Coordinates of C-alpha atoms and ligand atoms in Angstrom, one line a residue:
M1445 CA 0.3 0.0 -0.1
L1446 CA 2.7 2.2 1.0
A1447 CA 4.0 2.2 -2.5
L1448 CA 0.6 3.0 -4.2
Q1449 CA 0.0 5.9 -1.9
T1450 CA 3.2 7.5 -2.1
A1451 CA 3.4 7.2 -6.0
A1452 CA 0.0 8.6 -6.3
T1453 CA 0.8 11.7 -4.0
A1454 CA 3.9 12.3 -6.0
G1455 CA 1.9 12.4 -9.2
L1456 CA 3.7 9.6 -10.7
T1457 CA 2.3 7.3 -13.7
R1458 CA 5.1 4.6 -12.8
I1459 CA 4.5 2.9 -9.6
G1460 CA 7.0 0.7 -8.2
L1461 CA 8.7 -0.2 -4.7
Q1462 CA 11.3 2.6 -5.4
S1463 CA 8.3 5.0 -5.4
A1464 CA 7.9 4.4 -1.9
S1465 CA 10.7 7.0 -1.4
A1466 CA 9.4 9.1 -4.2
V1467 CA 12.3 8.3 -6.4
E1468 CA 11.0 7.5 -9.9
P1469 CA 12.7 4.1 -10.9
E1470 CA 14.8 3.9 -14.0
P1471 CA 12.5 3.5 -17.3
V1472 CA 11.8 -0.1 -17.6
D1473 CA 11.2 -0.5 -21.5
N1474 CA 11.8 -3.8 -21.5
A1475 CA 11.1 -6.4 -18.8
P1476 CA 11.2 -10.3 -18.8
A1477 CA 7.3 -10.1 -18.3
I1478 CA 4.8 -7.6 -19.2
V1479 CA 1.1 -7.9 -18.0
I1480 CA -1.4 -5.7 -19.8
G1481 CA -4.1 -4.8 -17.5
S1482 CA -4.4 -4.9 -13.7
G1483 CA -7.9 -6.6 -12.9
Y1484 CA -8.2 -10.0 -11.3
G1485 CA -6.0 -11.8 -14.1
G1486 CA -3.5 -9.1 -14.2
A1487 CA -3.2 -8.7 -10.4
V1488 CA -2.6 -12.6 -10.0
A1489 CA -0.1 -12.9 -12.8
A1490 CA 2.0 -9.7 -11.4
L1491 CA 2.1 -11.1 -7.9
R1492 CA 3.3 -14.8 -8.8
L1493 CA 5.7 -13.4 -11.5
G1494 CA 6.9 -11.0 -8.8
Q1495 CA 7.3 -14.0 -6.2
A1496 CA 9.1 -15.9 -8.8
G1497 CA 11.7 -13.1 -8.9
I1498 CA 10.8 -12.1 -12.5
R1499 CA 11.1 -8.6 -13.2
T1500 CA 7.4 -7.7 -14.2
L1501 CA 5.9 -4.5 -15.8
V1502 CA 2.0 -3.9 -15.8
L1503 CA 0.5 -1.5 -18.2
E1504 CA -2.8 0.0 -17.3
M1505 CA -4.8 2.3 -19.2
G1506 CA -6.7 3.7 -16.3
R1507 CA -5.3 5.8 -13.4
L1508 CA -4.2 5.0 -9.8
W1509 CA -6.9 5.9 -7.5
N1510 CA -5.5 7.2 -4.5
T1511 CA -5.4 10.6 -4.7
P1512 CA -8.2 12.6 -2.9
G1513 CA -10.0 15.3 -4.8
S1514 CA -11.0 18.5 -3.7
D1515 CA -13.8 17.2 -1.3
G1516 CA -11.0 15.0 0.2
K1517 CA -12.3 11.9 -1.2
V1518 CA -10.6 9.7 -3.8
F1519 CA -14.0 8.3 -5.5
C1520 CA -17.3 10.2 -5.8
S1521 CA -20.6 8.5 -4.5
T1522 CA -23.5 7.3 -6.9
A1523 CA -25.6 9.9 -5.5
A1524 CA -23.4 13.1 -6.5
P1525 CA -21.1 11.7 -9.5
D1526 CA -18.6 13.9 -10.9
Q1527 CA -15.6 13.8 -13.3
R1528 CA -14.2 10.7 -11.4
S1529 CA -17.5 8.6 -12.1
M1530 CA -16.8 7.5 -15.7
W1531 CA -14.2 7.2 -18.4
F1532 CA -14.2 10.2 -20.5
R1533 CA -17.7 11.0 -20.7
T1534 CA -19.9 14.3 -20.8
R1535 CA -22.8 12.6 -19.0
T1536 CA -22.9 9.5 -16.7
E1537 CA -24.6 6.3 -17.8
A1538 CA -25.7 4.6 -14.7
P1539 CA -27.4 1.2 -15.3
L1540 CA -30.7 2.2 -13.6
S1541 CA -31.2 5.5 -15.5
T1542 CA -34.6 6.6 -14.5
F1543 CA -37.0 6.8 -11.5
L1544 CA -40.9 7.3 -12.4
W1545 CA -39.5 7.6 -15.8
L1546 CA -37.6 11.0 -14.9
D1547 CA -34.1 11.5 -16.0
V1548 CA -32.9 12.2 -12.4
V1549 CA -30.2 9.7 -11.8
N1550 CA -27.5 10.8 -14.6
K1551 CA -25.7 13.9 -14.2
D1552 CA -23.5 16.1 -16.7
I1553 CA -19.8 15.8 -15.9
S1554 CA -16.7 16.7 -17.7
P1555 CA -14.4 14.4 -19.5
Y1556 CA -11.9 12.7 -17.2
P1557 CA -10.4 9.0 -17.0
G1558 CA -13.3 8.2 -14.3
V1559 CA -13.3 4.8 -12.9
L1560 CA -16.4 3.1 -14.6
D1561 CA -16.6 2.6 -18.4
R1562 CA -19.5 1.5 -20.4
V1563 CA -18.3 0.1 -23.7
H1564 CA -20.9 0.1 -26.4
F1565 CA -21.4 -2.3 -29.2
A1566 CA -24.4 -2.3 -31.3
D1567 CA -26.7 -4.1 -29.1
M1568 CA -25.0 -4.7 -26.0
S1569 CA -22.9 -2.4 -23.9
V1570 CA -20.2 -3.7 -21.1
Y1571 CA -19.5 -2.1 -17.9
V1572 CA -15.8 -2.4 -16.9
G1573 CA -13.7 -0.8 -14.3
R1574 CA -10.5 1.5 -15.4
G1575 CA -7.7 1.8 -13.1
V1576 CA -5.2 0.0 -10.8
G1577 CA -7.4 -2.9 -9.9
G1578 CA -9.7 -3.2 -13.0
G1579 CA -13.3 -4.2 -11.9
S1580 CA -12.7 -4.8 -8.2
L1581 CA -12.7 -0.8 -7.8
V1582 CA -16.3 -0.6 -9.1
N1583 CA -18.0 -3.9 -8.4
G1584 CA -20.2 -5.1 -5.7
G1585 CA -17.7 -7.3 -4.2
M1586 CA -19.8 -10.5 -4.3
A1587 CA -17.2 -13.3 -4.1
V1588 CA -19.0 -16.3 -5.1
T1589 CA -17.6 -19.9 -5.9
P1590 CA -19.5 -21.8 -8.7
L1591 CA -21.4 -24.8 -8.3
P1592 CA -18.8 -27.7 -9.0
S1593 CA -21.3 -29.3 -11.4
Y1594 CA -21.5 -26.3 -13.6
F1595 CA -18.0 -25.3 -13.3
S1596 CA -17.3 -28.8 -14.7
E1597 CA -19.7 -28.4 -17.3
Q1598 CA -18.2 -25.0 -18.6
F1599 CA -14.6 -26.4 -17.8
P1600 CA -14.7 -30.1 -18.6
T1601 CA -10.8 -30.4 -19.1
V1602 CA -10.1 -28.6 -15.9
D1603 CA -9.4 -31.0 -12.7
A1604 CA -12.3 -29.5 -10.5
G1605 CA -10.9 -31.3 -7.3
E1606 CA -7.7 -29.4 -7.8
M1607 CA -9.7 -26.0 -8.4
Y1608 CA -11.8 -26.7 -5.4
G1609 CA -9.1 -28.2 -3.1
T1610 CA -6.4 -25.6 -4.1
Y1611 CA -7.2 -22.8 -6.3
F1612 CA -10.8 -21.5 -5.1
P1613 CA -9.7 -21.5 -1.3
R1614 CA -6.2 -19.8 -2.4
A1615 CA -8.4 -17.1 -4.5
R1616 CA -10.7 -16.5 -1.5
S1617 CA -8.2 -16.3 1.0
M1618 CA -5.7 -13.6 -1.1
L1619 CA -9.0 -11.8 -2.1
G1620 CA -10.0 -11.4 1.8
V1621 CA -13.4 -13.0 1.3
N1622 CA -15.6 -12.6 4.4
T1623 CA -19.4 -13.0 5.1
V1624 CA -21.9 -11.0 6.7
D1625 CA -22.5 -11.7 10.5
P1626 CA -26.1 -13.3 10.3
A1627 CA -27.4 -12.0 13.5
W1628 CA -26.5 -8.2 12.4
F1629 CA -28.1 -8.9 9.1
E1630 CA -31.6 -9.9 10.6
S1631 CA -31.5 -6.9 12.7
T1632 CA -30.1 -4.0 10.7
E1633 CA -32.0 -1.4 8.9
W1634 CA -29.3 -1.4 6.1
Y1635 CA -30.5 -4.9 5.0
R1636 CA -34.2 -4.7 5.4
F1637 CA -34.3 -4.3 1.7
T1638 CA -32.9 -8.1 1.3
R1639 CA -35.0 -9.6 4.1
I1640 CA -38.0 -8.1 2.2
S1641 CA -37.0 -9.9 -1.0
R1642 CA -35.9 -13.1 1.0
K1643 CA -39.6 -13.2 2.4
H1644 CA -41.1 -12.8 -1.2
A1645 CA -39.0 -15.8 -2.7
Q1646 CA -39.5 -17.8 0.3
R1647 CA -43.3 -17.4 -0.1
T1648 CA -42.9 -18.5 -3.8
G1649 CA -41.2 -21.7 -2.3
L1650 CA -37.5 -20.5 -3.7
R1651 CA -34.5 -20.9 -1.8
T1652 CA -32.2 -18.0 -0.7
T1653 CA -28.7 -18.1 0.1
F1654 CA -26.2 -15.9 1.7
V1655 CA -23.4 -14.7 -0.6
P1656 CA -19.9 -13.9 0.6
N1657 CA -18.2 -10.5 0.0
V1658 CA -14.8 -8.7 -0.1
Y1659 CA -16.2 -5.6 1.7
D1660 CA -15.0 -5.5 5.4
F1661 CA -18.3 -6.4 7.3
G1662 CA -16.6 -5.6 10.4
Y1663 CA -15.9 -2.1 9.1
M1664 CA -19.6 -1.9 7.7
Q1665 CA -21.1 -2.7 11.2
R1666 CA -18.8 0.5 12.6
E1667 CA -20.3 2.6 9.6
A1668 CA -23.7 1.4 11.0
A1669 CA -22.6 2.4 14.6
G1670 CA -21.4 5.8 13.6
T1671 CA -17.7 5.0 14.4
A1672 CA -16.3 4.8 11.1
T1673 CA -16.7 6.9 7.8
R1674 CA -19.6 5.5 5.7
S1675 CA -19.0 4.0 2.4
A1676 CA -21.1 1.0 1.6
L1677 CA -23.6 2.8 3.9
G1678 CA -22.8 6.3 2.1
Q1679 CA -23.9 5.2 -1.4
E1680 CA -20.6 4.3 -2.7
V1681 CA -20.0 1.5 -5.1
I1682 CA -20.0 1.6 -8.9
Y1683 CA -18.0 5.0 -9.0
G1684 CA -15.6 3.4 -6.3
N1685 CA -15.7 2.7 -2.4
N1686 CA -13.6 5.3 -0.3
H1687 CA -13.4 2.6 2.6
G1688 CA -14.1 -0.8 3.6
K1689 CA -13.6 -2.7 0.2
R1690 CA -10.5 -5.1 -0.3
S1691 CA -10.0 -4.1 -3.8
L1692 CA -6.9 -5.6 -5.5
D1693 CA -4.8 -2.4 -5.0
K1694 CA -5.1 -3.5 -1.4
T1695 CA -4.6 -7.4 -1.8
Y1696 CA -2.8 -9.0 -4.7
L1697 CA -1.3 -5.7 -6.2
A1698 CA 0.0 -4.4 -2.7
S1699 CA 1.4 -7.6 -2.4
A1700 CA 2.9 -7.7 -6.0
L1701 CA 4.6 -4.5 -5.5
G1702 CA 6.0 -5.5 -2.1
T1703 CA 8.5 -8.3 -3.9
G1704 CA 10.1 -5.5 -5.3
N1705 CA 10.1 -7.1 -8.8
V1706 CA 6.7 -5.4 -10.2
T1707 CA 6.2 -1.9 -11.6
I1708 CA 2.9 -0.6 -12.8
N1709 CA 2.7 2.1 -15.3
T1710 CA -0.8 3.8 -15.5
M1711 CA -2.7 5.8 -18.1
E1712 CA -1.1 3.5 -20.7
R1713 CA -3.2 1.8 -23.3
V1714 CA -1.6 -0.9 -25.0
R1715 CA -2.9 -1.1 -28.7
A1716 CA -1.0 -3.4 -30.7
V1717 CA 1.2 -6.6 -30.2
H1718 CA 3.5 -8.4 -32.5
R1719 CA 6.0 -11.0 -32.2
A1720 CA 9.6 -10.3 -33.3
A1721 CA 12.1 -12.5 -35.2
D1722 CA 13.8 -13.7 -31.8
G1723 CA 10.5 -14.8 -30.5
T1724 CA 10.2 -11.9 -28.1
Y1725 CA 6.8 -9.8 -28.0
V1726 CA 6.7 -6.2 -28.9
L1727 CA 3.8 -3.9 -27.5
T1728 CA 2.8 -0.5 -28.9
A1729 CA 1.2 1.6 -26.0
D1730 CA -0.3 5.2 -26.0
R1731 CA 0.3 7.1 -23.0
I1732 CA -2.5 9.5 -22.2
D1733 CA -3.0 12.5 -19.9
T1734 CA -6.1 13.4 -18.1
T1735 CA -7.7 15.1 -21.2
G1736 CA -7.3 11.6 -23.1
T1737 CA -4.9 13.1 -25.4
V1738 CA -2.1 10.7 -26.3
V1739 CA 1.3 12.5 -25.0
E1740 CA 3.5 9.6 -25.8
T1741 CA 3.5 6.5 -27.8
K1742 CA 5.8 3.9 -26.4
E1743 CA 7.4 0.4 -27.7
Y1744 CA 8.0 -2.3 -25.1
G1745 CA 9.7 -5.6 -25.5
C1746 CA 9.1 -8.8 -23.3
T1747 CA 9.7 -12.6 -23.3
Y1748 CA 6.8 -13.3 -21.5
L1749 CA 3.6 -11.4 -22.2
F1750 CA 0.2 -11.9 -20.1
L1751 CA -2.9 -10.6 -21.4
A1752 CA -5.3 -9.3 -18.6
G1753 CA -7.4 -6.6 -20.3
G1754 CA -10.6 -8.2 -19.4
S1755 CA -12.8 -10.1 -21.8
I1756 CA -13.3 -7.0 -24.0
G1757 CA -9.7 -5.5 -23.7
T1758 CA -7.9 -8.8 -24.3
T1759 CA -10.3 -10.1 -27.0
E1760 CA -9.8 -6.9 -28.9
L1761 CA -6.1 -7.0 -28.7
L1762 CA -6.0 -10.4 -30.0
V1763 CA -8.6 -10.3 -32.8
R1764 CA -7.1 -7.1 -34.3
A1765 CA -3.5 -8.6 -34.0
R1766 CA -4.8 -11.7 -36.1
E1767 CA -6.7 -9.5 -38.5
T1768 CA -4.1 -7.0 -39.2
G1769 CA -1.5 -9.9 -39.2
T1770 CA 0.8 -9.0 -36.5
L1771 CA -0.1 -12.3 -35.0
P1772 CA -1.2 -14.3 -37.8
A1773 CA -1.0 -17.5 -36.6
L1774 CA -3.8 -17.0 -33.7
D1775 CA -6.4 -19.6 -33.7
A1776 CA -9.7 -19.0 -35.3
S1777 CA -11.5 -19.4 -31.9
V1778 CA -10.1 -16.5 -30.9
G1779 CA -12.8 -13.7 -30.6
T1780 CA -15.6 -16.4 -30.2
G1781 CA -17.5 -17.8 -27.3
W1782 CA -18.6 -14.5 -25.7
G1783 CA -21.4 -14.2 -23.5
T1784 CA -23.2 -12.0 -20.9
N1785 CA -23.4 -14.4 -18.0
G1786 CA -27.1 -14.1 -18.7
N1787 CA -27.3 -10.9 -16.8
V1788 CA -30.6 -9.2 -16.5
M1789 CA -31.7 -6.3 -14.3
L1790 CA -35.2 -5.8 -13.0
G1791 CA -37.4 -4.2 -10.5
R1792 CA -40.4 -5.1 -8.7
A1793 CA -43.0 -2.8 -6.9
N1794 CA -43.7 -3.8 -3.4
H1795 CA -46.8 -3.4 -1.4
L1796 CA -46.9 -0.2 0.8
W1797 CA -46.4 -2.2 3.9
D1798 CA -43.5 -3.9 2.6
T1799 CA -41.0 -0.9 2.8
V1800 CA -37.5 -1.6 1.8
G1801 CA -36.1 1.1 4.1
A1802 CA -34.4 4.5 3.0
N1803 CA -31.0 3.3 4.0
Q1804 CA -29.6 0.5 2.1
S1805 CA -26.0 -1.2 2.1
T1806 CA -24.4 -1.1 -1.5
M1807 CA -23.0 -4.5 -0.9
P1808 CA -25.4 -7.4 -2.0
V1809 CA -25.4 -10.2 0.4
M1810 CA -28.0 -12.7 -0.6
G1811 CA -29.2 -14.3 -3.7
I1812 CA -32.2 -16.1 -4.9
D1813 CA -30.9 -19.7 -6.0
D1814 CA -33.0 -21.5 -8.4
W1815 CA -30.1 -22.9 -10.6
A1816 CA -31.1 -26.3 -9.8
N1817 CA -34.2 -25.9 -11.7
T1818 CA -33.1 -27.5 -14.9
A1819 CA -36.2 -26.1 -16.8
N1820 CA -35.2 -22.7 -16.1
P1821 CA -31.8 -22.0 -14.3
V1822 CA -31.6 -18.6 -12.6
F1823 CA -29.2 -17.1 -9.9
A1824 CA -30.7 -13.5 -9.0
E1825 CA -28.7 -11.2 -6.8
I1826 CA -31.0 -9.3 -4.3
A1827 CA -29.4 -5.8 -5.2
P1828 CA -29.5 -2.5 -3.4
L1829 CA -31.2 0.6 -4.9
P1830 CA -29.9 3.4 -2.2
T1831 CA -31.4 6.5 -2.6
G1832 CA -31.8 7.8 0.9
L1833 CA -35.5 7.6 0.5
E1834 CA -38.2 4.7 0.9
H1835 CA -39.2 3.9 -3.0
W1836 CA -40.7 0.3 -2.5
V1837 CA -38.3 -1.1 -5.2
S1838 CA -36.9 -4.7 -4.8
L1839 CA -34.1 -4.6 -7.3
Y1840 CA -32.4 -7.8 -8.8
L1841 CA -29.3 -8.7 -11.1
A1842 CA -30.6 -12.4 -12.4
I1843 CA -27.8 -14.5 -13.8
T1844 CA -29.6 -16.6 -16.3
K1845 CA -28.1 -19.9 -18.1
N1846 CA -28.4 -18.2 -21.3
P1847 CA -26.6 -20.6 -23.8
Q1848 CA -26.4 -17.8 -26.5
R1849 CA -22.8 -17.0 -27.7
A1850 CA -21.3 -14.1 -30.0
S1851 CA -18.2 -13.4 -31.9
F1852 CA -16.0 -10.4 -32.3
S1853 CA -15.0 -9.1 -35.9
Y1854 CA -12.5 -6.3 -37.2
D1855 CA -13.2 -3.4 -39.2
A1856 CA -10.3 -2.7 -41.2
G1857 CA -11.9 0.8 -42.2
T1858 CA -12.3 2.0 -38.6
D1859 CA -9.6 -0.1 -37.0
K1860 CA -12.6 -1.1 -34.6
V1861 CA -13.5 -4.3 -33.0
G1862 CA -17.3 -5.1 -33.0
L1863 CA -19.4 -7.4 -31.1
G1864 CA -22.0 -9.6 -32.8
W1865 CA -24.4 -9.9 -29.8
T1866 CA -27.9 -9.2 -30.7
A1867 CA -31.4 -8.1 -29.1
A1868 CA -32.4 -11.4 -29.7
Q1869 CA -29.6 -13.1 -27.8
S1870 CA -30.6 -10.8 -24.7
A1871 CA -34.5 -11.9 -25.2
V1872 CA -33.4 -15.2 -24.2
S1873 CA -32.1 -14.2 -20.8
V1874 CA -35.1 -12.1 -20.2
A1875 CA -37.5 -14.7 -20.8
M1876 CA -35.7 -17.1 -18.4
A1877 CA -35.6 -14.0 -15.7
K1878 CA -39.2 -13.2 -16.4
K1879 CA -40.2 -17.1 -15.6
L1880 CA -38.7 -16.9 -12.3
F1881 CA -40.0 -13.1 -11.4
D1882 CA -43.6 -13.9 -12.6
R1883 CA -43.7 -16.6 -10.2
I1884 CA -42.6 -14.4 -7.4
N1885 CA -44.8 -11.7 -8.4
L1886 CA -47.8 -14.2 -8.6
A1887 CA -47.0 -15.5 -5.3
N1888 CA -46.8 -12.0 -3.8
A1889 CA -49.5 -10.0 -5.7
T1890 CA -46.8 -7.8 -7.1
I1891 CA -45.9 -6.2 -10.2
Y1892 CA -42.7 -5.1 -12.0
R1893 CA -41.3 -1.7 -12.2
Y1894 CA -41.6 -0.2 -15.7
D1895 CA -40.1 3.2 -15.0
L1896 CA -36.3 2.5 -14.1
F1897 CA -34.6 1.8 -17.2
G1898 CA -35.1 4.7 -19.5
S1899 CA -38.4 6.3 -20.8
S1900 CA -39.8 3.1 -23.0
S1901 CA -41.6 1.4 -20.1
K1902 CA -38.9 -1.4 -20.0
A1903 CA -39.5 -3.9 -17.2
F1904 CA -36.2 -5.8 -17.8
A1905 CA -32.7 -4.1 -18.6
D1906 CA -31.2 -6.4 -21.1
D1907 CA -29.0 -4.0 -22.9
F1908 CA -25.9 -4.3 -20.6
T1909 CA -24.1 -6.7 -18.6
Y1910 CA -21.7 -6.5 -15.7
H1911 CA -20.1 -9.8 -16.5
P1912 CA -18.5 -10.0 -19.7
L1913 CA -16.9 -13.4 -20.2
G1914 CA -15.1 -15.3 -23.2
G1915 CA -13.5 -14.2 -26.3
C1916 CA -10.5 -16.3 -25.6
V1917 CA -11.6 -19.5 -24.2
L1918 CA -9.9 -21.7 -22.2
G1919 CA -9.0 -25.1 -24.1
K1920 CA -10.0 -23.5 -27.5
A1921 CA -8.2 -20.1 -28.0
T1922 CA -5.8 -21.4 -25.6
D1923 CA -4.5 -24.5 -24.2
D1924 CA -5.9 -26.0 -20.9
Y1925 CA -3.8 -23.4 -18.7
G1926 CA -4.3 -20.0 -20.9
R1927 CA -1.2 -20.6 -23.2
V1928 CA -2.3 -18.8 -26.4
K1929 CA -2.2 -21.4 -29.2
G1930 CA 0.4 -20.7 -31.9
Y1931 CA 2.2 -18.5 -29.6
P1932 CA 4.9 -19.5 -26.9
K1933 CA 5.0 -17.5 -23.8
L1934 CA 2.0 -15.7 -24.8
Y1935 CA -0.9 -16.2 -21.9
V1936 CA -4.4 -15.1 -21.1
T1937 CA -5.3 -14.9 -17.5
D1938 CA -8.6 -12.9 -17.4
G1939 CA -12.4 -13.5 -17.9
S1940 CA -11.8 -13.9 -21.6
L1941 CA -11.1 -17.5 -20.7
V1942 CA -14.6 -18.1 -19.4
P1943 CA -16.6 -19.6 -22.1
G1944 CA -19.9 -16.9 -21.6
S1945 CA -21.3 -18.2 -18.7
I1946 CA -20.4 -19.2 -15.2
G1947 CA -23.7 -19.1 -13.3
V1948 CA -22.5 -16.8 -10.5
N1949 CA -20.6 -13.5 -10.2
P1950 CA -17.4 -14.4 -11.8
F1951 CA -14.3 -12.8 -10.3
V1952 CA -13.6 -15.4 -8.0
T1953 CA -13.4 -18.1 -10.9
I1954 CA -11.3 -15.7 -12.8
T1955 CA -9.2 -15.4 -9.7
A1956 CA -8.6 -19.0 -9.2
L1957 CA -8.0 -20.0 -12.9
A1958 CA -5.2 -17.3 -13.0
E1959 CA -3.9 -18.9 -9.8
R1960 CA -3.8 -22.2 -11.7
T1961 CA -2.5 -20.8 -14.9
M1962 CA 0.3 -19.1 -12.8
A1963 CA 1.2 -22.3 -10.6
R1964 CA 1.6 -24.3 -13.8
V1965 CA 3.6 -21.9 -16.1
L1966 CA 6.1 -20.7 -13.9
V1967 CA 7.1 -24.4 -13.2
E1968 CA 7.1 -25.4 -16.6
D1969 CA 7.7 -22.4 -19.0
T1970 CA 10.2 -20.3 -17.1
A1971 CA 12.9 -22.7 -16.3
P1972 CA 16.2 -21.7 -17.6
Ligands
LIG2937 P1 -10.9 -6.3 -15.4 O1 -11.1 -6.7 -14.0 O2 -12.1 -5.7 -16.4 O3 -9.4 -5.7 -15.5 C1 -8.9 -5.4 -16.9 C2 -8.2 -4.0 -16.8 O4 -7.4 -3.9 -18.0 C3 -8.8 -2.8 -16.7 O5 -8.5 -2.2 -15.4 C4 -8.6 -2.0 -17.8 O6 -8.5 -0.8 -17.6 C5 -7.2 -2.7 -18.2 N1 -7.0 -2.7 -19.5 C6 -7.9 -3.1 -20.7 N2 -7.6 -3.0 -21.8 C7 -6.2 -2.7 -21.7 C8 -5.2 -2.0 -22.7 N3 -5.4 -2.3 -23.9 N4 -4.2 -1.5 -22.1 C9 -3.9 -1.3 -20.7 N5 -4.9 -1.5 -19.9 C10 -6.1 -2.2 -20.4 O7 -10.6 -7.8 -16.0 N6 -18.1 -9.6 -10.4 C11 -18.2 -10.4 -9.3 O8 -17.6 -11.6 -9.1 N7 -19.0 -9.9 -8.0 C12 -19.4 -8.8 -8.2 O9 -20.2 -8.4 -7.1 C13 -19.3 -8.3 -9.3 N8 -20.0 -6.7 -9.4 C14 -19.7 -6.0 -10.7 C15 -20.3 -4.6 -10.6 C16 -20.0 -3.8 -11.8 C17 -20.6 -2.3 -11.7 C18 -19.1 -4.3 -12.5 C19 -18.6 -3.4 -13.8 C20 -18.8 -5.4 -12.7 C21 -19.1 -6.4 -11.6 N9 -18.4 -7.9 -11.5 C22 -18.6 -8.5 -10.4 C23 -17.6 -8.3 -12.6 C24 -16.1 -8.4 -12.4 O10 -15.7 -6.9 -11.8 C25 -15.2 -8.9 -13.3 O11 -15.8 -10.0 -13.8 C26 -13.8 -8.7 -13.3 O12 -13.4 -7.6 -13.0 C27 -13.1 -9.1 -14.6 O13 -11.8 -9.5 -14.3 P2 -10.7 -9.2 -15.3 O14 -9.5 -9.8 -14.6 O15 -11.0 -10.2 -16.7

């Protein structure tokens, strides 16, 4: 942590252990290992490489989030978003965009490298985190291990015994996963919204389950008691948490820097990769300033290259590399097998007597688990809608077992990579979510809310996902350990390995798979 904090206050864009004394390290334009992206897959790779004594450079397009703004806070809240909220926007683009059909949620902001991005494709947009820590900076912290049966269905060639015996426990422990105290949960006003949704699920005959989280629940209880500054209880989440959350900059990345072998360069976006005649990799990266202007274009060389730009970032780089001929031998399956993890958001309108509470914690702790229903498998997270006012809305993020997958394509004219996901493919997720929530509405004599997702009276938000998965699927675009086919010493360690669906919130799976890859690769591929 020390290194991260000091580097930020010194205004450096290069973060290494040396930065702890505010001395900028010598430029490292070539490193034995380079990691692109500092989310889950990148953080695991950086730590394990650093521990193995391999000098490693991490390139991250977002900024380091550790410098307080003029309000004394690093991040802004969802209630009062400013330039820090979103990646180069003039207006915020929150998932829940209206209330009573009124445009009261989104706010005008000035363009800045804010922490949350919404990447738009024709019929789907994808929310991602930008900054040192990637998605861990903006997500809801739900740390869910998938069902072994579904994991094996999705990863038939991966030894599930090893995953559940070694890598899932390792990931949970490193990420700082904990659970809400059930007694506090039952009594606190901050989770009344969850208890109401549980009551309605139980009345429908559905099972609910507590879900672990990386938010420090001890800290949250102190927030509730008034002895700690509010973060989860202060409407902070998708634009970052100022306190309480064990994001990757506080866990894996802090440890990675602690090895003394890892440096992180921020505000540098890798846009091209090729392989030199000697078999090393050469990257082209644009360094931007806070206006988004490219202030420098750099070239880096490395022996080992780890791609961890997330499902969209990594797939885009590889599809472009194959189609422009810089990595022509990439497998045809690169750019395929992408899915939304079946995400659909929806709200229900409660009866007047079923108040959900003006005070709501931003960290979800419970899901409705109907995954075992083979006719219509759905796992629905009970999501908060913290506005500081009673609104009688029960909100959910449903994860449906949507089998639809899409591919990416490259347009040489614009040099852009597009995603072929269609509205009809989203409709499959909606039909599944609707089947489950129709049952809940019937059992409770309630209805959907039609006012939350724009002016079009939509009950289901099916045009975005929080869980982009796939594009470079394990065992297809790569071998069974994330080694990219056709290119020795080139690896994928992020969510693009997961074939479009994992049935639960994905970051524990992404972390555990990255641990498994690193354990293997460091033994087999780095021997002298
Ligand atoms: P990710 O964390 O996205 O990291 C990729 C990093 O690479 C980012 O920092 C990028 O800025 C950077 N990058 C990309 N391209 C480049 C490039 N060309 N050059 C340099 N840098 C680049 O990838 N999951 C859960 O399990 N539980 C939750 O409660 C949960 N809630 C969520 C809520 C929100 C609002 C969002 C957006 C996501 C949520 N997720 C949740 C999803 C989770 O954050 C996501 O699956 C992981 O972050 C994906 O990890 P990766 O390592 O694949």
